[in-house]
Short mmCIF file of C-alpha atoms in Angstrom, two decimals:
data_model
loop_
_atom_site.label_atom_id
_atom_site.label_comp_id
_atom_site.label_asym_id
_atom_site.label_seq_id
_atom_site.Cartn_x
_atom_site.Cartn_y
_atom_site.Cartn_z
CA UNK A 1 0.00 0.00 0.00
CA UNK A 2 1.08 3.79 -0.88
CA UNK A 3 2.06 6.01 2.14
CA UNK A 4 2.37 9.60 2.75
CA UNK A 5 5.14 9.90 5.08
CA UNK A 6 5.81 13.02 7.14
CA UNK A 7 9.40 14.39 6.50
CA UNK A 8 9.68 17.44 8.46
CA UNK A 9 7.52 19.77 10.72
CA UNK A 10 8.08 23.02 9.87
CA UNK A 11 7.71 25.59 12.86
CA UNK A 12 8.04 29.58 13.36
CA UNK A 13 4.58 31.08 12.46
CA UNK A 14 2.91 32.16 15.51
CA UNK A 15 -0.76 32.15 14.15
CA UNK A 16 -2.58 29.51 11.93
CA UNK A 17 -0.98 28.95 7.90
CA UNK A 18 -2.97 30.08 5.59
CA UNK A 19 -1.05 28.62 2.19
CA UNK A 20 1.58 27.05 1.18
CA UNK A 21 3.32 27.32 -2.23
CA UNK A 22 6.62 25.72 -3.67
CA UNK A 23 8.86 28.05 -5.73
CA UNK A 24 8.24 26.50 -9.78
CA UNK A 25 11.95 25.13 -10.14
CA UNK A 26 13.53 24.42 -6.54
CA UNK A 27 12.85 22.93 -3.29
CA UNK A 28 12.09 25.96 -1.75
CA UNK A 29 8.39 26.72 -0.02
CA UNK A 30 6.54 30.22 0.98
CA UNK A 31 4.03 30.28 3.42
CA UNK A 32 2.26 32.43 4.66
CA UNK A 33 0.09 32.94 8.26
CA UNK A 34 -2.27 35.08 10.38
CA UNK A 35 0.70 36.70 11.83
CA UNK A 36 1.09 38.92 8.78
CA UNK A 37 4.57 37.44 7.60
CA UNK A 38 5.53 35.14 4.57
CA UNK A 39 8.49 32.47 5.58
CA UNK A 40 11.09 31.04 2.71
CA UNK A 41 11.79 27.86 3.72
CA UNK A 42 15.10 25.96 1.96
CA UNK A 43 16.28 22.15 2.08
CA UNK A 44 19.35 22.60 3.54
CA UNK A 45 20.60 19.00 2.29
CA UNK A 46 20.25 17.44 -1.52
CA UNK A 47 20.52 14.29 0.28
CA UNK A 48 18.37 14.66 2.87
CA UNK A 49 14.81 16.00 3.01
CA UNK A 50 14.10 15.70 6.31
CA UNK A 51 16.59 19.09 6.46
CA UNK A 52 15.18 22.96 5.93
CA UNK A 53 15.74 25.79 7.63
CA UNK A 54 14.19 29.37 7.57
CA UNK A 55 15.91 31.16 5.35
CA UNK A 56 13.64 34.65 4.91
CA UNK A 57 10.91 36.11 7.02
CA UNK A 58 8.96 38.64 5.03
CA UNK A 59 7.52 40.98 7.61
CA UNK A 60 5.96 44.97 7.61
CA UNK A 61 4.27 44.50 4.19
CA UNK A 62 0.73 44.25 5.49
CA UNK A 63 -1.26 45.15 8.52
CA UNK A 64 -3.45 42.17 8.67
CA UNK A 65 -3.37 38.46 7.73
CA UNK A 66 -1.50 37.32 4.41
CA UNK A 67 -4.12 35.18 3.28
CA UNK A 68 -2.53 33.85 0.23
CA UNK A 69 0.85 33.59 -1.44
CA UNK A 70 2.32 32.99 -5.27
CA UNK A 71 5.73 32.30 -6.65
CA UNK A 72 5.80 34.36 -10.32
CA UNK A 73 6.52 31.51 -13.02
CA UNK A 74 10.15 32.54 -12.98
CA UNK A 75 10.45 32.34 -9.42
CA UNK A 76 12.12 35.77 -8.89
CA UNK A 77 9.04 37.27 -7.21
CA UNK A 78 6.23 36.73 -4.48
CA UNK A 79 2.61 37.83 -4.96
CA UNK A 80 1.04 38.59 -1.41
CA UNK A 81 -2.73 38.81 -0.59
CA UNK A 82 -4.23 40.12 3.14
CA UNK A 83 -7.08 40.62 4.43
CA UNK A 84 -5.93 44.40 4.45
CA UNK A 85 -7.35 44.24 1.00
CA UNK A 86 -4.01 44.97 -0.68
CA UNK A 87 -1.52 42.68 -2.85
CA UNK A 88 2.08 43.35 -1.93
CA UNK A 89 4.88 42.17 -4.86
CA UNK A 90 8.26 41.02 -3.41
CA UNK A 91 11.84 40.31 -4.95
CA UNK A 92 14.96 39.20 -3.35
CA UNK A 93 17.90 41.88 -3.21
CA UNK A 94 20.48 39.88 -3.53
CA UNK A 95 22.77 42.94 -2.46
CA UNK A 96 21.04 43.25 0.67
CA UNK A 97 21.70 39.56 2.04
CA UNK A 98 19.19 38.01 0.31
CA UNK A 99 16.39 39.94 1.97
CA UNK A 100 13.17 40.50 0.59
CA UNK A 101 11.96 43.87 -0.33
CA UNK A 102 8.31 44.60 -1.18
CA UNK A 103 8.61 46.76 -4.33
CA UNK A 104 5.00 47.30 -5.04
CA UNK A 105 1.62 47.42 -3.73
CA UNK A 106 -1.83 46.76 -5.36
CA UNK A 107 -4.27 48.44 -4.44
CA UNK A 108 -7.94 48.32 -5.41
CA UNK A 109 -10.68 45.92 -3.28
CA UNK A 110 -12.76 47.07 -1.10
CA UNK A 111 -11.82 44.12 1.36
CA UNK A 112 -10.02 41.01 2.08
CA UNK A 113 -7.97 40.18 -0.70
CA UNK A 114 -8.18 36.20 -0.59
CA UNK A 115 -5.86 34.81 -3.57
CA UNK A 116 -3.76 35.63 -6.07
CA UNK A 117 -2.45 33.51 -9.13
CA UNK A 118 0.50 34.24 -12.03
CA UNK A 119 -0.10 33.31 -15.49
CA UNK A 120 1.47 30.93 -17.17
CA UNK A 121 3.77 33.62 -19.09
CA UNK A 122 3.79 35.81 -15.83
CA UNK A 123 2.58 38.81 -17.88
CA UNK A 124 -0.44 38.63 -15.84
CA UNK A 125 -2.02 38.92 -12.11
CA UNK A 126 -4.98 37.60 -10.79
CA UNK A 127 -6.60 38.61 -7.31
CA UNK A 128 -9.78 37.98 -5.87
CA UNK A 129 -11.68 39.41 -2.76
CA UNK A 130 -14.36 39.04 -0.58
CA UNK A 131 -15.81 42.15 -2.04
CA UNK A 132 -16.97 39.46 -4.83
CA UNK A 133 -14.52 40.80 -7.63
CA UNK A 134 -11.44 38.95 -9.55
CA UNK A 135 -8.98 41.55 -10.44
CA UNK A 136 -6.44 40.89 -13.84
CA UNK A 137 -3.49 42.86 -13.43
CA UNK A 138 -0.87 43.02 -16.26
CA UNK A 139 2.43 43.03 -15.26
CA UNK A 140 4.83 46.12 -16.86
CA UNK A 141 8.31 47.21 -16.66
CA UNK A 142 10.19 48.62 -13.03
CA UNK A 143 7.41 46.62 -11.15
CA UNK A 144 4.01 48.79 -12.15
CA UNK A 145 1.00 47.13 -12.74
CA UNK A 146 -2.29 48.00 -14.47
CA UNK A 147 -5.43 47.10 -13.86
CA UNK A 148 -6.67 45.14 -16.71
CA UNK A 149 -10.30 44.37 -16.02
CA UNK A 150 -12.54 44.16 -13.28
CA UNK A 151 -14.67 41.05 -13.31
CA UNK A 152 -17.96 41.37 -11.43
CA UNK A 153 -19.70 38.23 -12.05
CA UNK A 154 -19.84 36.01 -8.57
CA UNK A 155 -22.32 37.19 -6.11
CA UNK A 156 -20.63 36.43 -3.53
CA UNK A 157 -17.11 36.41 -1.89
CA UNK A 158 -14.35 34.77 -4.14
CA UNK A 159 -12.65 32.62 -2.43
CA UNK A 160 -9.93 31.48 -5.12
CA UNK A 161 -8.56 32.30 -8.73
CA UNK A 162 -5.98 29.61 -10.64
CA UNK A 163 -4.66 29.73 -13.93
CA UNK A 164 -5.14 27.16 -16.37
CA UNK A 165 -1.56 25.53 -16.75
CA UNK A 166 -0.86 26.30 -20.82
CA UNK A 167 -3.25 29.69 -21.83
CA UNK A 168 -4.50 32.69 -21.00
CA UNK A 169 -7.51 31.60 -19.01
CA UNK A 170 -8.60 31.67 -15.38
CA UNK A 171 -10.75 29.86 -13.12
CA UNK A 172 -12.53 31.47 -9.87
CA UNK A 173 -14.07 29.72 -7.44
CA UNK A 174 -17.11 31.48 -5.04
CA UNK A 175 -18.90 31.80 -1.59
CA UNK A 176 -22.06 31.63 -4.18
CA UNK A 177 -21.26 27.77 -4.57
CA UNK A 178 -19.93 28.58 -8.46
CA UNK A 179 -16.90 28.32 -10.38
CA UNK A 180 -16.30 30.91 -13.32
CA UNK A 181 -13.65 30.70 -16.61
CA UNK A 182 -12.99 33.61 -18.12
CA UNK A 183 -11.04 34.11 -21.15
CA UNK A 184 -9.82 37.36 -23.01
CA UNK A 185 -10.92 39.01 -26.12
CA UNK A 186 -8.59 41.76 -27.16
CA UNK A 187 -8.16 42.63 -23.24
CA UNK A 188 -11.97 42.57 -22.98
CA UNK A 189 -12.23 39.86 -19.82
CA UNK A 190 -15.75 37.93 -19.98
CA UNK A 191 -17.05 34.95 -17.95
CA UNK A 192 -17.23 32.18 -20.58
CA UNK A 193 -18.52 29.73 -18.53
CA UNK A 194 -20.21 29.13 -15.12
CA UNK A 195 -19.90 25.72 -13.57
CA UNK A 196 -22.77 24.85 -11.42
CA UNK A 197 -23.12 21.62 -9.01
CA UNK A 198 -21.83 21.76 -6.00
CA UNK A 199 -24.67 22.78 -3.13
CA UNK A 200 -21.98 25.19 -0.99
CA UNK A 201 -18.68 27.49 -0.95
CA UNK A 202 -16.25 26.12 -3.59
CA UNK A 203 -12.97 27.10 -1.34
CA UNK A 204 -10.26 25.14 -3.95
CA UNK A 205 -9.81 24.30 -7.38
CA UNK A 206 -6.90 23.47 -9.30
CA UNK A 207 -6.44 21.91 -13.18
CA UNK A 208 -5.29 18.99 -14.39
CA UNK A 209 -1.36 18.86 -15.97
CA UNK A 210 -3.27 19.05 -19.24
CA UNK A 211 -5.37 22.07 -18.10
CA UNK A 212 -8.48 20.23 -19.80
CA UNK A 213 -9.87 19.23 -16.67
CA UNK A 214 -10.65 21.13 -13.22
CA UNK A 215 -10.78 19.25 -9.60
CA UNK A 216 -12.71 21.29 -7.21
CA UNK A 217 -12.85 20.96 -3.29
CA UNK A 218 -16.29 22.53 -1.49
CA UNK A 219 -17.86 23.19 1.75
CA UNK A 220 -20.35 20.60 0.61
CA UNK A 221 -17.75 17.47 1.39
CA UNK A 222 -17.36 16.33 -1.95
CA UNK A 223 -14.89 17.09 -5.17
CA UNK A 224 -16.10 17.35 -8.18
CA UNK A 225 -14.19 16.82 -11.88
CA UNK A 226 -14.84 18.94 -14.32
CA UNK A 227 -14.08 18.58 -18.38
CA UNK A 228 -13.78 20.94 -21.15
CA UNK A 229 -15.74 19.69 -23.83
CA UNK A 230 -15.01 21.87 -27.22
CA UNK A 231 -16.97 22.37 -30.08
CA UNK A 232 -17.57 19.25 -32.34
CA UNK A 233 -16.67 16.91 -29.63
CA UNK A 234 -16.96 13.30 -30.11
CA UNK A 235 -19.75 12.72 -27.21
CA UNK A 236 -21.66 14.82 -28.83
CA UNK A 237 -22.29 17.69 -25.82
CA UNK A 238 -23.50 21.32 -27.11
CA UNK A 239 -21.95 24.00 -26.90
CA UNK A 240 -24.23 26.66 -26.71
CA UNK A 241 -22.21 29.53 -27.32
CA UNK A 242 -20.64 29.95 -30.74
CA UNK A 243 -16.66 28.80 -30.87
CA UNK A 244 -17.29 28.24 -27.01
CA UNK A 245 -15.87 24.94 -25.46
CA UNK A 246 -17.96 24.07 -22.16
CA UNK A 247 -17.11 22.90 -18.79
CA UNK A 248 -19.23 19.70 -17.05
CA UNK A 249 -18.67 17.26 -14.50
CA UNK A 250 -17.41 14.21 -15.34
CA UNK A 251 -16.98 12.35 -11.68
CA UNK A 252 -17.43 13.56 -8.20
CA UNK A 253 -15.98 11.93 -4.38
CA UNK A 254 -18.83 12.10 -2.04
CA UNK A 255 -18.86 10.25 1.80
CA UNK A 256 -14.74 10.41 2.16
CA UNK A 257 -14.26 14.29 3.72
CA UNK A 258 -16.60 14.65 6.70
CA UNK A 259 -16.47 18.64 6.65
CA UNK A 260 -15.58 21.18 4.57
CA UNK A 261 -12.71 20.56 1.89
CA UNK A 262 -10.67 23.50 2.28
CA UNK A 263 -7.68 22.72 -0.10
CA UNK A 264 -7.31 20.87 -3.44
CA UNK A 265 -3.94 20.06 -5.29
CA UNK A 266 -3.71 18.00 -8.71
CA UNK A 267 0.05 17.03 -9.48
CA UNK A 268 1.48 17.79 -12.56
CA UNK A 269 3.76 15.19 -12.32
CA UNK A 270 2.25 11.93 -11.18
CA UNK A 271 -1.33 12.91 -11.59
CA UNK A 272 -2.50 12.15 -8.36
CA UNK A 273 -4.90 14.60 -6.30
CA UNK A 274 -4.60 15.94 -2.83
CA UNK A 275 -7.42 17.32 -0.43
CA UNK A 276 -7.98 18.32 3.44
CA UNK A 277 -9.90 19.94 4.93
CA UNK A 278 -11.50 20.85 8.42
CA UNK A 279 -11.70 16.95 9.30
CA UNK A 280 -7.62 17.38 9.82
CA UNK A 281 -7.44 14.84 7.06
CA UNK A 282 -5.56 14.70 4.14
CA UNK A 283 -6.19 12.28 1.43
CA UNK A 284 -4.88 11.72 -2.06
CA UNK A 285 -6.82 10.47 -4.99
CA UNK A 286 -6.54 9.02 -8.33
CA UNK A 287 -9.04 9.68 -11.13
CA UNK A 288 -9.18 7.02 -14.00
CA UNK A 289 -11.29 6.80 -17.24
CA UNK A 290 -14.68 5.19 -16.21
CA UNK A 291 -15.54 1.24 -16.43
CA UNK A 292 -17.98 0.18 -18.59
CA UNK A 293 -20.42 -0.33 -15.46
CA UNK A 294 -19.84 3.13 -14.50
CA UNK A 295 -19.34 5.29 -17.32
CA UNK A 296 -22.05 7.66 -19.11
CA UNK A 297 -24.61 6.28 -16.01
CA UNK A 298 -27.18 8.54 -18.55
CA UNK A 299 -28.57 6.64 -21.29
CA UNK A 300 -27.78 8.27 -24.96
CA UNK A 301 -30.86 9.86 -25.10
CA UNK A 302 -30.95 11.57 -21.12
CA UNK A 303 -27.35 12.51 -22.81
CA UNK A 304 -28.44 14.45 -25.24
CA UNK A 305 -31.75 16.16 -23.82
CA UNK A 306 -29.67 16.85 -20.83
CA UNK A 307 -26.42 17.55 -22.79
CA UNK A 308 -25.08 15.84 -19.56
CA UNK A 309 -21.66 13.29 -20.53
CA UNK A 310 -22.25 11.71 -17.57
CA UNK A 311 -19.57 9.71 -15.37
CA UNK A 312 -16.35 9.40 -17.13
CA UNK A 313 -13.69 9.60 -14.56
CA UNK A 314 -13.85 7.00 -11.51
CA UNK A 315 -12.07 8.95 -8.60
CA UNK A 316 -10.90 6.32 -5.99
CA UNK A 317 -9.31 7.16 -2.69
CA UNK A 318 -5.34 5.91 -2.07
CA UNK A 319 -4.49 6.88 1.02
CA UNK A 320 -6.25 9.07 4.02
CA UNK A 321 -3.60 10.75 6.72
CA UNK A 322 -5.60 11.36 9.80
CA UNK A 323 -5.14 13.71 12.21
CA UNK A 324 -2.36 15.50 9.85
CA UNK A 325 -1.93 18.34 11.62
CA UNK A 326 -3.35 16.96 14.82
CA UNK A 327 -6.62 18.47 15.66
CA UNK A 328 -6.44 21.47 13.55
CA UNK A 329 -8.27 22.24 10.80
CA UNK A 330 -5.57 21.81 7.30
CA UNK A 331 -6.17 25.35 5.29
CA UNK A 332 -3.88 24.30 2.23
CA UNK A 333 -2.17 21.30 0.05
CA UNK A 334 0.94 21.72 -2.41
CA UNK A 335 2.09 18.97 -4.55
CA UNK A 336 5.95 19.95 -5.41
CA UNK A 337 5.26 21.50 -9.16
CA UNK A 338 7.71 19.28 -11.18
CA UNK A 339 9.38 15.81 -11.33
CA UNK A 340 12.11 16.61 -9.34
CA UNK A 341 10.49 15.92 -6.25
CA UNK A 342 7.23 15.31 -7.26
CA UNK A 343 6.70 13.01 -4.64
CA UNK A 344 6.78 15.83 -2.47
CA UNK A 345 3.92 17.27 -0.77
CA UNK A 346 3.20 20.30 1.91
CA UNK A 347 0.37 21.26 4.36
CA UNK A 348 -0.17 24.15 6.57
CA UNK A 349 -2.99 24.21 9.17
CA UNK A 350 -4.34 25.99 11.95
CA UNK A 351 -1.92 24.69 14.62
CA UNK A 352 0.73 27.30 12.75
CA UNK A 353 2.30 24.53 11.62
CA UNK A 354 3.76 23.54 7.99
CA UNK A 355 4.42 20.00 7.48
CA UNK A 356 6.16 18.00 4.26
CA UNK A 357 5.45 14.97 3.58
CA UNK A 358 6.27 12.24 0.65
CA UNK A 359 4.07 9.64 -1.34
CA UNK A 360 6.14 6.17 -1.02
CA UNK A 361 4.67 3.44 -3.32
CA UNK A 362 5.41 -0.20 -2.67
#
């Protein structure tokens, strides 16, 4: 049987950790915490992972909780979102020590700022608020950055925006139990689909390596798979608007998470997807193409008047980690983001703690 063995405890934030995000090309982690700050945290040994050390505290940026942290796709800068309603930008002065310096803040919500995403190409920003807006940024020379577009869409607070892995399109994920893509026509932002299902918040979402299928974590206890269907597709499915691919579920996990799924992480190198939540669990899945007694569970003609594909992906549980980070609830998961160490994965929960663990398969 797969394990998920812990491989350090990571300890220094003195209130409950909010995310946790590994830099795109090294074994380096940001995290991020109630107590305002943002810790870099190194391995300290190539041959040993159990090793890290604290190697930056990023500290005075904001005046209430950092509720959300990014690496840019290069890695040279940090994305910060509070609950101060701003989005600080920092980048390591390598003259100064190594110390972190925030060189620019966003301004703009009317609230909490709850997450904040890089695109693919890093020419563009994405933050989202409780004020119920998702924010595009593009990113310019000497660290300015203009507002793009101002989405206005959700009717409720956003809790999360992602990028899709390979384009120019976002997801955002909502208090009003939706997700919403959006794509970009000559810098004219529009909500090209809304995915409706799950019956509470949607707090997590991430896509697939492919970026042609979305996992989604909710307050409702279950995840939900979602597929992009495009026009002309061989099932059949319509897509209502012209030149428009749409989004439907194509397998869900119900009765494994007994509360609300907080966090949801699909690995781009082995494929396998993480969740936790506020049952201190974490458990990985793995989603495979549906059985014959399984898939469609529609028959052709329910398929077509519903325009429904049915169950296509079986989603079976691996592995559950109870009590992960003891009693405390588990706010976010992080598969490493490449091969390297792809068997690497990190928590943070509300016991301040950050925690690394690693999948070991028989």
């Amino acid at each position: 049987m797969p394990q998920l063995q812990q491989l350090v405890e990571l300890q220094g934030h003195e209130d409950r950790v909010w995310c946790a995000t590994w830099h795109p090309t090294k074994p380096i982690l940001a995290t991020c915490s109630g107590d305002k700050t943002v810790r870099i945290w190194q391995a300290t040994n190539a041959q040993d992972p159990t090793q890290w050390q604290c190697t930056n505290i990023l500290e005075g940026g904001h005046k209430r909780t950092i509720r959300s942290v990014a690496w840019s796709p290069d890695g040279r800068q940090l994305a910060t979102g509070s609950f101060d309603a701003t989005t600080g930008i920092w980048e390591r002065d390598e003259e100064e020590g190594g110390d972190y310096e925030c060189v620019a803040t966003l301004e703009g919500h009317e609230n909490e700022t709850k997450s904040i995403a890089w695109s693919k190409s890093g020419a563009l920003l994405a933050t989202c608020s409780r004020d119920k807006s998702v924010w595009i940024w593009e990113v310019e020379e000497d660290n300015d950055f203009e507002c793009l577009s101002v989405l206005q869409e959700h009717t409720q607070d956003v809790k999360m925006v992602v990028w899709h892995p390979n384009e120019e399109l976002l997801a955002s994920a909502s208090y009003d139990d939706t997700i919403k893509i959006w794509k970009d026509d000559d810098d004219d932002w529009y909500c090209s689909d809304t995915l409706q299902g799950h019956e509470s918040t949607v707090w997590g979402i991430d896509f697939s390596h492919s970026g042609e299928e979305l996992v989604s974590a909710s307050a409702d206890q279950t995840l939900r798979i979602w597929k992009r269907f495009k026009p002309g597709n061989a099932m059949g499915i319509v897509t209502p608007r012209r030149g428009e691919p749409v989004w439907k579920c194509v397998g869900t996990v119900t009765g494994k998470h007994d509360r609300c799924i907080y966090s949801v992480s699909w690995s781009k190198a082995h494929g396998l997807i993480a969740s936790a939540g506020a049952d201190n669990t974490i458990r990985l899945f793995e989603a495979k193409e549906a059985g014959p007694d399984v898939a469609g569970k529609l028959t052709e003609e329910q398929q077509r008047s519903l325009n429904e594909p049915g169950v296509l992906l079986e989603v079976g549980c691996m592995l559950e980690v109870k009590n992960a980070h003891g009693t405390s609830d588990i706010n976010s998961v992080a598969w490493y983001p490449n091969e390297e160490h792809g068997d690497w994965l990190a928590s943070g929960g509300d016991d301040g703690s950050v925690r690394i663990w690693k999948l070991v398969r028989d």
